[in-house]
Structure formats: structure tokens, C-alpha cells
Amino acid sequence: MLDIKFIRANTELVRAAIANKNEKANLDRILELDEQRRKLQFDFDTLKSKQNTVSGEIAKRKKNKEDAAELISQMSSVADELKQISTQLTTCNAELDQALLTVPNIPFQSVPVGRDESFNRHIREWGTKPEFSFEPLDHLSIADKNALLDLPRGAKISGSGFPVYTAEGARLERCLINFMLEYHRQKHGYTELGVPILVNRPTMTGTGQLPKLENDMYHVDEDDLFLIPTAEVPVTNLHSGEVLALSQLPIKYVAYTPCFRREAGSYGKDTRGLQRLHQFNKVEMVRFVEPEKSYDALEEMLHDAEAILQAFGLHYRVVELCTGDLSFASAKTYDLEVWSPGTGRYLEVSSVSNFESFQARRAGIRYKDAEGKMQFVHTLNGSGLATPRLMIALLETYQQADGSIRIPEAIKPWLELKI
RNA sequence: GGAGAGGUGGCCGAGCCGGUUGAAGGCGCACGCCUGCUAAGCGUGUGUAGGUCAAAAGCCUACCGAGGGUUCGAAUCCCUCCCUCUCCGCCA
């Protein structure tokens, strides 16, 4: 959420951000409501002040056993009026708050303007595309040959998009999660968290999934809880409504969770195998930092995510999203796209974003700065990484002519665990 | 799910038969004074948000889990919801 004062003072900047992000918040209505709100607030305060004064006088008279009937009857009309204004104010505030939730974050000034992914900026790439002396298979064929997945049975028990990992496939996936958690914990200094995967409405609103994405999420009607689409949601909201001590910052969390996405309307598009799923596992990094340090933190997190791909020796590229591809809450986002030899395409395995104070303002996450002033922290998060497309890249990159897979050295110790 | 107790400022903790209570008292913290040092002691200060103002100061308003209600006036009375604790039931 943006500060209403900021919106008031930078209307055209906000208007441009809405347009560049292909959003449709009603800015004029917001300004109108803001105006109205301030007028009502002023009227309320003025009248309330009068009421407080006279009520004090009534109290005094009663104490002295004097007659206060005159004042009380006088005040009864004031009380009525006050109630009326208060009702209007409540309505106005509610509408304004709702409207403010539909205003997207403002893209960082360096973010390329463009309406879709074709305007994304290529930053760099790492490694090279692997060469094969044979025609490389795609991950599904490799998984079949090695009995790593059972997608038909996943579809039977839940539906398409709910994968079943079998035997070595299940082990491999689990080891990837373990490896990534430990890597970030030991080498990058993140604190591991285990968090709920069902969260309530305020939590979903805090990070910006609600109100916009309500239909993209699984919802448990009975309890009004949502299945999380990413660990970003519970982990960022962990500190909602809190005032953090300056000495606590930066906070760096890493958490593994299953993620659930309805992916409504995306059937048939890049959905083969593990490419696009309703349920998948992801290791997520989240940071809470001082505002001046958030863009350095963004670069650091990008490197943290890249380190995993590098440890596995997977070719990838880094892309900076343009305004039109940027998510609702993000100010700046890098995507990591890993090379998939089987499909001849780059697949998104990580998204690393700086939300600046957008989420912090929604969720009420503040800290006291060196001068003792209240400030909103900046929040960031990045996948590190999502397992399905990582599996795709691993299987396809390390496939052998005989259909087997050569496991990267980094994962071997995890797979060879003996008890 | 059932019964009971409770949710007050950074923390502890009064107030809860309605009327200078943003809120006693204590602790903590900050600054100052005092004292070889430390400790003790003394004094002052110590929330957030909104509004007003060019801005600061100042002033006004709101906030005692959340939301409604009663009243001239509510932390205090009533209703609903949320959370915590204890006991019972149920279950991985």
C-alpha cells in the first residue's frame, strides 16, 4: 500500500505506475475520498472537542450538586450529530481503505517500462548450454525411464497439476529442498523457519495477494483460510503489526513450504510435466531491512539464489522484469531462468523482488530508526528455489545417452545418506 | 466442541458500583544533578496515529484485544467476534 500523503503529493507518478503496471485503480475516486475523509475528520474532531468540554462541565456541576439538565439536553443533539458524522466517517474510511488496496506499488525508477515480457531486460547469463552427442529427451521421458514421477496417479487422486514423486524421484526432490535450506542457512546466514501453509485473510492482504488474486488461490470456506501460493506470505507476515528494533535488522529468513496455485485459465500453456503445477515445493528467502539498504539486499538475494544454480552447474540467465511484467506489490524484480535442454527454452525458477515499504505499510511492519523515529521496513523475498523446474533442468541437463542421469556432485552427499 | 478465568502503555500492574485516566504505582529506558569508581539517591522526561500549520512549536481528536450498542459522557455497563490460560471431551 502506498501512503495516502504520498499519493496526494505525487498523483501523476502514481497514475503512471498504475498504467505501466496494467492495473486499473481509480485514483480520482481515491483523491476524492481522501478529501472527504479529512473534512469529516475535521468536523468530527471539532464537535467532539466541544462535547468533551461540556461533558467535563456537566461532571463538575454534578459533583457540586448543581443542576446540569440544561447542558445535558443541549448535548443530546450534539451527540446525535456526532453519531451521524462518525457513521459517514466510518463508511468513507472503509471505502478509502479498500480503494487504497487496489493501488499497485510504484516501479523503481530504473525498471524498464513496457507492457509485457518482451520488454524485460536481459542482465546476464551464467554457464553455457550443455552439448549432447544424442537427441536430448525432455524431463517427462527421462522421469518415465527412471520411474521418478507418477503424474497419472497424481491426477487420479487430486487432479492434473498435482504431481506424485516416486522412489528416487521423491528422494531427489527431498534432498534438493534439504540442500537449499542448508545452503542458505550455512553460507548465506538465513534463519530457518517452519510456517503454516493455511493463512487468514489479513495475512493474505498484508503481502498484497488480496484483494487482487482471490480467485487464484485455494480457499477453505469453512474457516476462511487460504492455502499459501508462496512462503513469502506467512514469513513476511510473521512480523505484521510489530515494531522491530534497529538492532534486529536485517532479518533474514528461509523457509520451505508447499505452494498452491489454482492457475485458473492457464491450461494447455506450458503445462507439460512439471512445468506448471497446482502444488509444488519451494524454498523461499525473506528479508526485512532498513530502507537505505534494500537495493543492496536485493542484489545479495539474487546472488543467493544464483548460488544454488551454480552449485548444480546449471546454465541460466538473469532477467529484470519490465513494469508490465512486475507483480502488483513489487518495485523491482529479477527472474532467474534456467535452461531446459529438453524443451529448448528457459524456465523461470526464481523471482527475487524488493517491495520497498509497500508490504510493510499494509502489514504494519515498522522499526525505530537511529533517531528513534518510526519507519516502515523494506521487505524482500526471493525463491531459492522452486523444485519442479529445478528438477526439469537437472534431469535434462544431466541425462546420459543410456537414459540414466548423472547426479551433480553437490547433491550426491545428500542422496548417499546412510543410517 | 463444552466449562471457567483473563486480555490495560516497552514490561509488570492498579482502575472496572461511568465523569480532568493517555491512563496510579513499580520496573525499564533517556537526559541532568550528586558521589574517588560502581552501587544507591534526587530531578525531569519517556507511546502511536490523524487533523490544523509553509514548517516547527503549539493546539485538537482518536486509541485500555477487535467491532457494534447504551449514555450528555465508557478502560469502566450491554452484545458479537478474536486470542491466551486452566479443566473436560475428541484426535494425529
Coordinates of C-alpha atoms (C1' of nucleotides) in Angstrom, one line a residue:
Chain A
M1 CA 0.0 0.0 0.0
L2 CA 1.2 3.5 -0.7
D3 CA 1.0 6.3 1.8
I4 CA -2.1 8.4 1.0
K5 CA 0.1 11.5 1.6
F6 CA 2.5 10.3 -1.0
I7 CA -0.4 9.7 -3.4
R8 CA -1.7 13.2 -2.7
A9 CA 1.7 14.8 -3.4
N10 CA 2.7 12.6 -6.4
T11 CA -0.5 11.9 -8.2
E12 CA 0.9 11.8 -11.7
L13 CA 3.7 9.4 -10.7
V14 CA 1.1 7.1 -9.2
R15 CA -1.1 7.4 -12.2
A16 CA 1.8 6.4 -14.5
A17 CA 2.6 3.5 -12.3
I18 CA -0.9 2.2 -12.5
A19 CA -0.9 2.5 -16.3
N20 CA 2.6 1.0 -16.6
K21 CA 1.6 -2.0 -14.5
N22 CA -1.5 -2.5 -16.5
E23 CA -3.6 -2.0 -13.4
K24 CA -6.9 -0.1 -13.1
A25 CA -7.1 1.5 -9.7
N26 CA -9.5 4.5 -9.5
L27 CA -7.1 7.3 -8.5
D28 CA -9.6 10.1 -8.8
R29 CA -12.0 8.4 -6.5
I30 CA -9.3 7.9 -4.0
L31 CA -8.3 11.6 -4.0
E32 CA -12.0 12.5 -3.7
L33 CA -12.4 10.1 -0.7
D34 CA -9.3 11.5 0.9
E35 CA -10.6 15.0 0.6
Q36 CA -13.9 13.9 2.1
R37 CA -12.3 12.0 4.8
R38 CA -10.2 14.9 6.0
K39 CA -13.3 17.2 6.0
L40 CA -15.3 14.7 8.0
Q41 CA -12.4 14.1 10.4
F42 CA -12.1 17.8 11.0
D43 CA -15.9 18.2 11.7
F44 CA -15.8 15.2 14.0
D45 CA -12.8 16.5 15.9
T46 CA -14.3 19.9 16.3
L47 CA -17.6 18.7 17.5
K48 CA -16.1 16.1 19.7
S49 CA -13.9 18.7 21.3
K50 CA -16.9 20.7 22.2
Q51 CA -18.6 17.6 23.6
N52 CA -15.6 16.8 25.7
T53 CA -15.5 20.3 27.2
V54 CA -19.2 20.4 28.0
S55 CA -19.2 16.9 29.4
G56 CA -16.4 18.0 31.8
E57 CA -18.6 20.9 32.8
I58 CA -21.5 18.5 33.5
A59 CA -19.3 16.4 35.6
K60 CA -18.2 19.4 37.6
R61 CA -21.7 20.5 38.2
K62 CA -22.9 17.1 39.3
K63 CA -20.0 16.9 41.7
N64 CA -21.1 20.2 43.2
K65 CA -24.7 19.1 43.3
E66 CA -25.7 21.7 40.8
D67 CA -28.2 21.4 38.0
A68 CA -26.9 20.1 34.7
A69 CA -30.2 19.3 33.0
E70 CA -29.9 22.3 30.6
L71 CA -26.4 21.3 29.4
I72 CA -27.4 17.6 29.1
S73 CA -30.4 18.3 26.9
Q74 CA -28.2 20.7 24.9
M75 CA -25.6 18.0 24.3
S76 CA -28.1 15.4 23.2
S77 CA -28.4 17.0 19.8
V78 CA -24.6 17.3 19.6
A79 CA -24.4 13.6 20.3
D80 CA -26.8 12.8 17.5
E81 CA -24.9 14.9 15.1
L82 CA -21.6 13.4 16.2
K83 CA -23.1 9.9 15.6
Q84 CA -24.1 10.9 12.1
I85 CA -20.7 12.3 11.2
S86 CA -19.0 9.3 12.8
T87 CA -21.1 6.9 10.6
Q88 CA -20.2 8.8 7.5
L89 CA -16.5 8.9 8.5
T90 CA -16.5 5.1 9.1
T91 CA -18.1 4.5 5.7
C92 CA -15.7 6.9 4.0
N93 CA -12.7 5.3 5.7
A94 CA -13.8 1.8 4.7
E95 CA -14.2 2.8 1.1
L96 CA -10.9 4.6 1.0
D97 CA -9.0 1.7 2.6
Q98 CA -10.5 -0.7 0.1
A99 CA -9.6 1.6 -2.7
L100 CA -6.0 2.1 -1.5
L101 CA -5.6 -1.7 -1.5
T102 CA -6.1 -1.7 -5.3
V103 CA -3.2 0.7 -6.0
P104 CA -0.1 -1.1 -7.0
N105 CA 3.4 -0.4 -5.9
I106 CA 5.5 2.1 -7.9
P107 CA 8.2 0.5 -10.1
F108 CA 11.7 1.6 -9.2
Q109 CA 12.9 4.4 -11.5
S110 CA 15.4 2.1 -13.4
V111 CA 12.8 -0.5 -14.2
P112 CA 12.2 -0.7 -18.0
V113 CA 8.7 0.5 -19.0
G114 CA 6.8 -2.0 -21.1
R115 CA 3.5 -3.8 -21.3
D116 CA 4.7 -7.4 -21.4
E117 CA 7.6 -9.7 -21.0
S118 CA 9.1 -8.8 -24.4
F119 CA 10.2 -5.6 -22.7
N120 CA 12.1 -7.4 -20.0
R121 CA 15.8 -6.5 -19.7
H122 CA 18.4 -9.2 -20.1
I123 CA 21.0 -8.8 -17.4
R124 CA 23.5 -11.6 -17.7
E125 CA 23.8 -15.3 -18.1
W126 CA 25.9 -18.0 -16.4
G127 CA 27.4 -21.2 -17.8
T128 CA 26.6 -22.5 -21.3
K129 CA 24.0 -24.6 -22.8
P130 CA 25.1 -28.3 -22.5
E131 CA 26.1 -30.2 -25.7
F132 CA 24.7 -33.6 -26.3
S133 CA 26.0 -36.4 -28.6
F134 CA 22.5 -37.6 -28.8
E135 CA 19.0 -36.1 -29.1
P136 CA 18.2 -35.0 -25.5
L137 CA 14.9 -36.1 -24.1
D138 CA 12.6 -33.9 -22.1
H139 CA 12.2 -34.4 -18.4
L140 CA 9.0 -36.4 -18.7
S141 CA 10.6 -39.1 -20.8
I142 CA 13.6 -39.2 -18.5
A143 CA 11.3 -39.4 -15.5
D144 CA 9.4 -42.3 -17.1
K145 CA 12.6 -44.2 -17.9
N146 CA 13.8 -43.9 -14.3
A147 CA 10.3 -44.1 -12.6
L148 CA 10.7 -40.8 -10.9
L149 CA 7.2 -39.5 -11.3
D150 CA 3.7 -40.8 -11.5
L151 CA 1.6 -38.0 -12.8
P152 CA -1.4 -40.1 -13.9
R153 CA -2.0 -41.3 -10.4
G154 CA -1.5 -37.7 -9.1
A155 CA -4.3 -36.7 -11.5
K156 CA -6.4 -39.6 -10.3
I157 CA -6.2 -38.8 -6.6
S158 CA -6.2 -35.0 -6.9
G159 CA -6.3 -33.7 -10.4
S160 CA -3.8 -32.7 -13.1
G161 CA -1.1 -30.4 -11.7
F162 CA -0.8 -32.4 -8.5
P163 CA 2.4 -34.4 -9.1
V164 CA 3.3 -37.7 -7.4
Y165 CA 7.1 -38.2 -7.0
T166 CA 8.1 -41.8 -6.7
A167 CA 11.0 -43.6 -5.2
E168 CA 14.3 -41.9 -6.4
G169 CA 12.2 -39.0 -7.7
A170 CA 10.8 -38.4 -4.3
R171 CA 14.2 -38.7 -2.7
L172 CA 15.8 -36.4 -5.1
E173 CA 13.2 -33.7 -4.6
R174 CA 13.5 -34.0 -0.8
C175 CA 17.3 -33.8 -1.0
L176 CA 17.1 -30.7 -3.2
I177 CA 15.0 -29.0 -0.5
N178 CA 17.4 -30.0 2.2
F179 CA 20.4 -28.9 0.2
M180 CA 18.9 -25.5 -0.5
L181 CA 17.8 -24.9 3.1
E182 CA 21.2 -25.8 4.5
Y183 CA 23.0 -23.8 1.8
H184 CA 21.2 -20.6 2.6
R185 CA 21.4 -21.3 6.3
Q186 CA 25.1 -22.1 6.4
K187 CA 26.5 -20.0 3.6
H188 CA 24.2 -17.0 3.5
G189 CA 23.2 -16.6 7.1
Y190 CA 19.4 -17.2 6.9
T191 CA 17.4 -18.4 9.9
E192 CA 15.2 -21.3 9.0
L193 CA 11.5 -21.2 9.7
G194 CA 8.7 -23.7 9.6
V195 CA 5.4 -22.0 9.0
P196 CA 1.7 -22.6 8.5
I197 CA 0.5 -23.2 4.9
L198 CA -3.0 -22.1 5.7
V199 CA -3.3 -18.4 6.5
N200 CA -6.1 -16.0 7.2
R201 CA -7.4 -13.0 5.2
P202 CA -5.4 -10.2 6.9
T203 CA -2.2 -12.2 6.2
M204 CA -3.0 -12.5 2.5
T205 CA -3.8 -8.8 2.4
G206 CA -0.6 -7.9 4.1
T207 CA 1.7 -9.1 1.4
G208 CA -0.6 -8.0 -1.4
Q209 CA -2.2 -11.2 -2.7
L210 CA -5.6 -9.9 -1.6
P211 CA -7.8 -8.4 -2.9
K212 CA -6.4 -8.8 -6.4
L213 CA -5.7 -12.6 -6.5
E214 CA -8.5 -14.0 -4.5
N215 CA -9.6 -16.3 -7.4
D216 CA -6.1 -17.6 -8.0
M217 CA -5.9 -19.2 -4.6
Y218 CA -7.4 -22.2 -2.9
H219 CA -9.7 -21.3 -0.1
V220 CA -11.2 -23.2 2.8
D221 CA -14.7 -21.7 3.1
E222 CA -15.5 -23.2 6.5
D223 CA -12.6 -21.4 8.2
D224 CA -12.0 -18.6 5.7
L225 CA -8.4 -19.7 5.3
F226 CA -6.2 -19.7 2.2
L227 CA -3.6 -22.2 1.0
I228 CA -0.5 -20.2 0.5
P229 CA 0.8 -19.6 -3.0
T230 CA 4.3 -19.0 -1.6
A231 CA 6.1 -19.0 1.8
E232 CA 6.5 -15.2 1.3
V233 CA 3.0 -14.8 2.7
P234 CA 3.4 -16.4 6.2
V235 CA 7.0 -15.5 6.6
T236 CA 6.7 -11.8 5.7
N237 CA 3.5 -11.5 7.8
L238 CA 5.3 -13.1 10.8
H239 CA 6.2 -9.6 11.9
S240 CA 2.9 -7.9 10.9
G241 CA 1.9 -5.2 13.4
E242 CA 5.2 -5.2 15.1
V243 CA 7.8 -2.6 15.8
L244 CA 11.2 -4.1 15.2
A245 CA 14.4 -3.0 17.0
L246 CA 17.0 -1.5 14.8
S247 CA 19.4 -3.9 16.3
Q248 CA 17.4 -6.8 14.9
L249 CA 17.8 -5.7 11.3
P250 CA 18.5 -7.1 8.8
I251 CA 16.3 -10.1 9.5
K252 CA 16.9 -13.0 7.0
Y253 CA 14.6 -16.0 7.0
V254 CA 14.5 -19.1 4.8
A255 CA 11.6 -21.5 4.8
Y256 CA 10.5 -24.5 2.8
T257 CA 6.8 -24.9 2.1
P258 CA 4.5 -26.5 -0.4
C259 CA 2.8 -23.8 -2.6
F260 CA -0.6 -23.9 -4.0
R261 CA -1.9 -22.1 -7.1
R262 CA -5.1 -22.6 -8.9
E263 CA -3.5 -21.3 -12.2
A264 CA -7.0 -20.7 -13.5
G265 CA -7.1 -20.2 -17.2
S266 CA -3.6 -21.4 -17.9
Y267 CA -4.5 -24.9 -19.1
G268 CA -2.6 -26.0 -22.1
K269 CA 0.0 -23.4 -21.8
D270 CA 3.5 -24.8 -20.9
T271 CA 1.8 -27.3 -18.7
R272 CA 3.6 -30.5 -19.8
G273 CA 5.0 -32.5 -16.9
L274 CA 6.3 -30.4 -14.0
Q275 CA 6.3 -27.1 -15.8
R276 CA 3.2 -25.6 -14.3
L277 CA 1.6 -27.1 -11.2
H278 CA -1.2 -26.6 -8.7
Q279 CA 1.0 -27.8 -5.9
F280 CA 4.8 -27.6 -5.7
N281 CA 7.6 -27.2 -3.2
K282 CA 9.7 -24.1 -2.8
V283 CA 12.4 -22.8 -0.6
E284 CA 11.9 -19.1 -0.1
M285 CA 14.1 -16.4 1.3
V286 CA 12.6 -13.3 3.0
R287 CA 14.4 -10.2 4.3
F288 CA 13.4 -7.3 6.5
V289 CA 15.9 -4.4 6.0
E290 CA 16.4 -0.7 6.6
P291 CA 15.1 1.3 3.6
E292 CA 18.5 2.6 2.5
K293 CA 19.8 -0.9 2.3
S294 CA 17.1 -2.6 0.4
Y295 CA 18.6 -2.4 -3.1
D296 CA 21.9 -3.8 -1.9
A297 CA 19.9 -6.6 -0.2
L298 CA 18.1 -7.2 -3.5
E299 CA 21.4 -7.8 -5.3
E300 CA 22.6 -10.0 -2.5
M301 CA 19.5 -12.2 -2.6
L302 CA 19.8 -12.5 -6.3
H303 CA 23.3 -13.9 -5.8
D304 CA 22.0 -16.2 -3.0
A305 CA 19.5 -17.7 -5.5
E306 CA 22.1 -17.9 -8.3
A307 CA 24.5 -19.7 -6.0
I308 CA 22.1 -22.7 -6.0
L309 CA 22.0 -23.0 -9.7
Q310 CA 25.8 -22.5 -9.9
A311 CA 26.3 -25.3 -7.3
F312 CA 24.4 -27.6 -9.6
G313 CA 26.2 -26.4 -12.6
L314 CA 23.0 -25.4 -14.4
H315 CA 23.0 -22.8 -17.2
Y316 CA 20.7 -19.9 -16.5
R317 CA 20.1 -16.2 -17.3
V318 CA 19.1 -13.2 -15.2
V319 CA 16.2 -11.1 -16.4
E320 CA 14.9 -7.8 -15.0
L321 CA 11.2 -7.5 -15.3
C322 CA 9.6 -4.6 -17.1
T323 CA 6.8 -2.6 -15.5
G324 CA 4.1 -4.6 -17.2
D325 CA 5.5 -7.9 -16.0
L326 CA 6.2 -6.7 -12.5
S327 CA 3.9 -8.1 -9.8
F328 CA 1.3 -5.8 -8.1
A329 CA 3.4 -5.4 -4.9
S330 CA 6.9 -5.3 -6.3
A331 CA 9.1 -2.3 -7.0
K332 CA 11.8 -4.3 -8.8
T333 CA 12.1 -7.9 -9.7
Y334 CA 14.7 -10.2 -11.1
D335 CA 13.8 -13.5 -12.6
L336 CA 16.2 -16.4 -12.8
E337 CA 15.5 -18.6 -15.8
V338 CA 17.2 -22.0 -16.0
W339 CA 17.9 -23.7 -19.3
S340 CA 15.8 -26.7 -20.2
P341 CA 17.6 -28.7 -23.0
G342 CA 14.6 -30.9 -23.5
T343 CA 12.3 -28.1 -24.4
G344 CA 14.9 -25.7 -25.7
R345 CA 13.6 -22.9 -23.5
Y346 CA 14.5 -21.0 -20.4
L347 CA 12.2 -21.7 -17.4
E348 CA 11.6 -19.4 -14.5
V349 CA 12.9 -21.0 -11.3
S350 CA 13.2 -17.9 -9.1
S351 CA 11.8 -14.5 -8.7
V352 CA 13.6 -12.0 -6.5
S353 CA 11.8 -8.8 -5.5
N354 CA 12.1 -5.7 -3.5
F355 CA 8.7 -4.5 -2.2
E356 CA 10.2 -1.4 -0.5
S357 CA 7.7 -0.3 2.1
F358 CA 4.6 -1.5 0.2
Q359 CA 4.1 -4.7 2.1
A360 CA 5.3 -3.2 5.4
R361 CA 2.8 -0.5 5.2
R362 CA 0.0 -3.0 4.5
A363 CA 1.1 -5.4 7.2
G364 CA 2.2 -2.7 9.7
I365 CA 5.9 -3.8 10.0
R366 CA 7.9 -0.9 11.4
Y367 CA 11.1 -0.2 13.2
K368 CA 12.6 2.7 15.1
D369 CA 15.5 4.3 13.3
A370 CA 18.7 5.7 14.8
E371 CA 16.8 8.9 15.7
G372 CA 14.0 7.0 17.3
K373 CA 11.6 7.8 14.6
M374 CA 9.0 5.2 13.4
Q375 CA 9.7 3.9 9.9
F376 CA 8.4 1.2 7.8
V377 CA 10.9 -1.5 7.0
H378 CA 11.6 -2.7 3.5
T379 CA 10.7 -6.3 2.7
L380 CA 12.2 -8.5 0.0
N381 CA 11.8 -12.1 -1.0
G382 CA 13.2 -14.5 -3.5
S383 CA 12.7 -18.1 -4.4
G384 CA 15.7 -20.1 -3.6
L385 CA 14.4 -22.1 -5.4
A386 CA 11.2 -23.8 -6.6
T387 CA 11.8 -27.5 -7.0
P388 CA 9.8 -28.6 -10.1
R389 CA 11.6 -26.6 -12.7
L390 CA 14.9 -27.2 -11.0
M391 CA 14.2 -30.9 -11.3
I392 CA 13.4 -30.4 -15.0
A393 CA 16.7 -28.6 -15.6
L394 CA 18.7 -31.2 -13.6
L395 CA 17.2 -34.2 -15.3
E396 CA 17.5 -32.8 -18.8
T397 CA 21.0 -31.3 -18.3
Y398 CA 22.5 -34.4 -16.7
Q399 CA 20.8 -37.1 -18.8
Q400 CA 23.0 -39.7 -20.4
A401 CA 22.8 -41.5 -23.7
D402 CA 21.6 -44.6 -22.0
G403 CA 18.7 -42.8 -20.3
S404 CA 20.3 -42.6 -16.9
I405 CA 21.1 -39.4 -15.0
R406 CA 24.5 -38.2 -13.8
I407 CA 23.8 -36.6 -10.5
P408 CA 25.7 -33.3 -9.8
E409 CA 28.4 -33.6 -7.1
A410 CA 26.7 -31.1 -4.9
I411 CA 23.7 -33.3 -4.3
K412 CA 25.5 -36.6 -4.0
P413 CA 26.2 -36.4 -0.3
W414 CA 22.6 -35.8 0.4
L415 CA 21.5 -38.7 -1.7
E416 CA 24.0 -41.1 -0.2
L417 CA 23.0 -40.6 3.4
K418 CA 23.3 -43.8 5.4
I419 CA 21.8 -44.5 8.8
Chain B
rG1 C1' -16.6 -29.0 20.8
rG2 C1' -18.1 -28.0 26.5
rA3 C1' -17.0 -25.2 31.4
rG4 C1' -14.3 -21.4 33.8
rA5 C1' -10.5 -17.2 34.1
rG6 C1' -8.4 -13.4 31.5
rG7 C1' -6.7 -9.7 27.5
rU8 C1' -4.7 -2.1 30.1
rG9 C1' 1.3 1.9 27.8
rG10 C1' 8.4 -1.3 26.3
rC11 C1' 7.3 -4.7 30.6
rC12 C1' 4.8 -5.7 35.4
rG13 C1' 0.4 -4.0 37.4
rA14 C1' -3.9 -0.6 39.6
rG15 C1' -8.5 1.2 37.9
rC16 C1' -13.6 -2.0 36.1
rC17 C1' -21.0 0.1 41.6
rG18 C1' -19.4 5.5 34.3
rG19 C1' -17.4 12.0 35.0
rU20 C1' -9.6 16.1 34.1
rU21 C1' -7.4 8.4 33.5
rG22 C1' -3.2 8.6 27.8
rA23 C1' -4.4 6.3 31.9
rA24 C1' -2.0 5.5 39.6
rG25 C1' 2.3 2.7 41.3
rG26 C1' 6.6 -0.1 40.0
rC27 C1' 10.4 -1.7 36.6
rG28 C1' 13.0 -0.4 32.3
rC29 C1' 14.9 3.5 29.2
rA30 C1' 16.9 8.8 28.2
rC31 C1' 18.9 13.3 30.0
rG32 C1' 20.6 16.1 34.2
rC33 C1' 22.3 16.6 39.4
rC34 C1' 25.0 14.3 43.3
rU35 C1' 29.0 10.9 44.9
rG36 C1' 37.0 8.6 44.3
rC37 C1' 34.7 4.5 40.7
rU38 C1' 30.5 1.3 40.9
rA39 C1' 26.0 1.0 43.6
rA40 C1' 22.4 3.8 45.9
rG41 C1' 19.9 8.6 45.8
rC42 C1' 17.4 13.1 43.7
rG43 C1' 15.1 15.7 39.5
rU44 C1' 13.0 15.8 34.6
rG45 C1' 11.3 13.2 30.5
rU46 C1' 9.7 8.7 28.2
rG47 C1' 3.5 5.7 23.0
rU48 C1' 1.2 5.6 18.2
rA49 C1' -2.0 7.6 14.5
rG50 C1' -5.0 11.5 12.3
rG51 C1' -6.1 16.7 11.8
rU52 C1' -4.6 22.0 12.0
rC53 C1' 0.1 24.9 10.4
rA54 C1' 4.6 26.7 4.8
rA55 C1' 7.3 24.1 8.7
rA56 C1' 8.4 23.5 13.8
rA57 C1' 6.3 24.6 18.4
rG58 C1' 1.6 24.5 20.0
rC59 C1' -3.4 23.0 19.9
rC60 C1' -7.4 19.5 18.8
rU61 C1' -9.0 14.3 18.1
rA62 C1' -8.6 9.0 18.4
rC63 C1' -6.5 4.6 20.6
rC64 C1' -7.1 0.4 27.6
rG65 C1' -7.8 -7.3 22.2
rA66 C1' -11.4 -6.1 17.6
rG67 C1' -16.2 -4.3 16.1
rG68 C1' -21.0 -2.6 17.4
rG69 C1' -24.6 -0.7 21.3
rU70 C1' -26.4 2.2 25.8
rU71 C1' -25.3 7.4 27.7
rC72 C1' -24.6 14.4 27.7
rG73 C1' -20.1 11.4 28.9
rA74 C1' -17.3 4.4 28.8
rA75 C1' -10.9 1.3 30.0
rU76 C1' -15.3 1.1 33.2
rC77 C1' -22.3 -1.2 31.6
rC78 C1' -24.5 -4.5 27.3
rC79 C1' -23.9 -7.6 22.6
rU80 C1' -20.8 -10.1 18.9
rC81 C1' -16.2 -11.8 17.4
rC82 C1' -10.8 -12.9 18.1
rC83 C1' -6.8 -14.5 21.2
rU84 C1' -4.4 -16.6 25.8
rC85 C1' -4.5 -19.7 30.2
rU86 C1' -6.9 -23.9 33.2
rC87 C1' -10.2 -28.2 33.3
rC88 C1' -13.2 -31.8 30.4
rG89 C1' -14.1 -34.2 25.7
rC90 C1' -12.1 -35.7 20.9
rC91 C1' -8.0 -36.8 17.8
rA92 C1' -3.0 -37.2 14.8

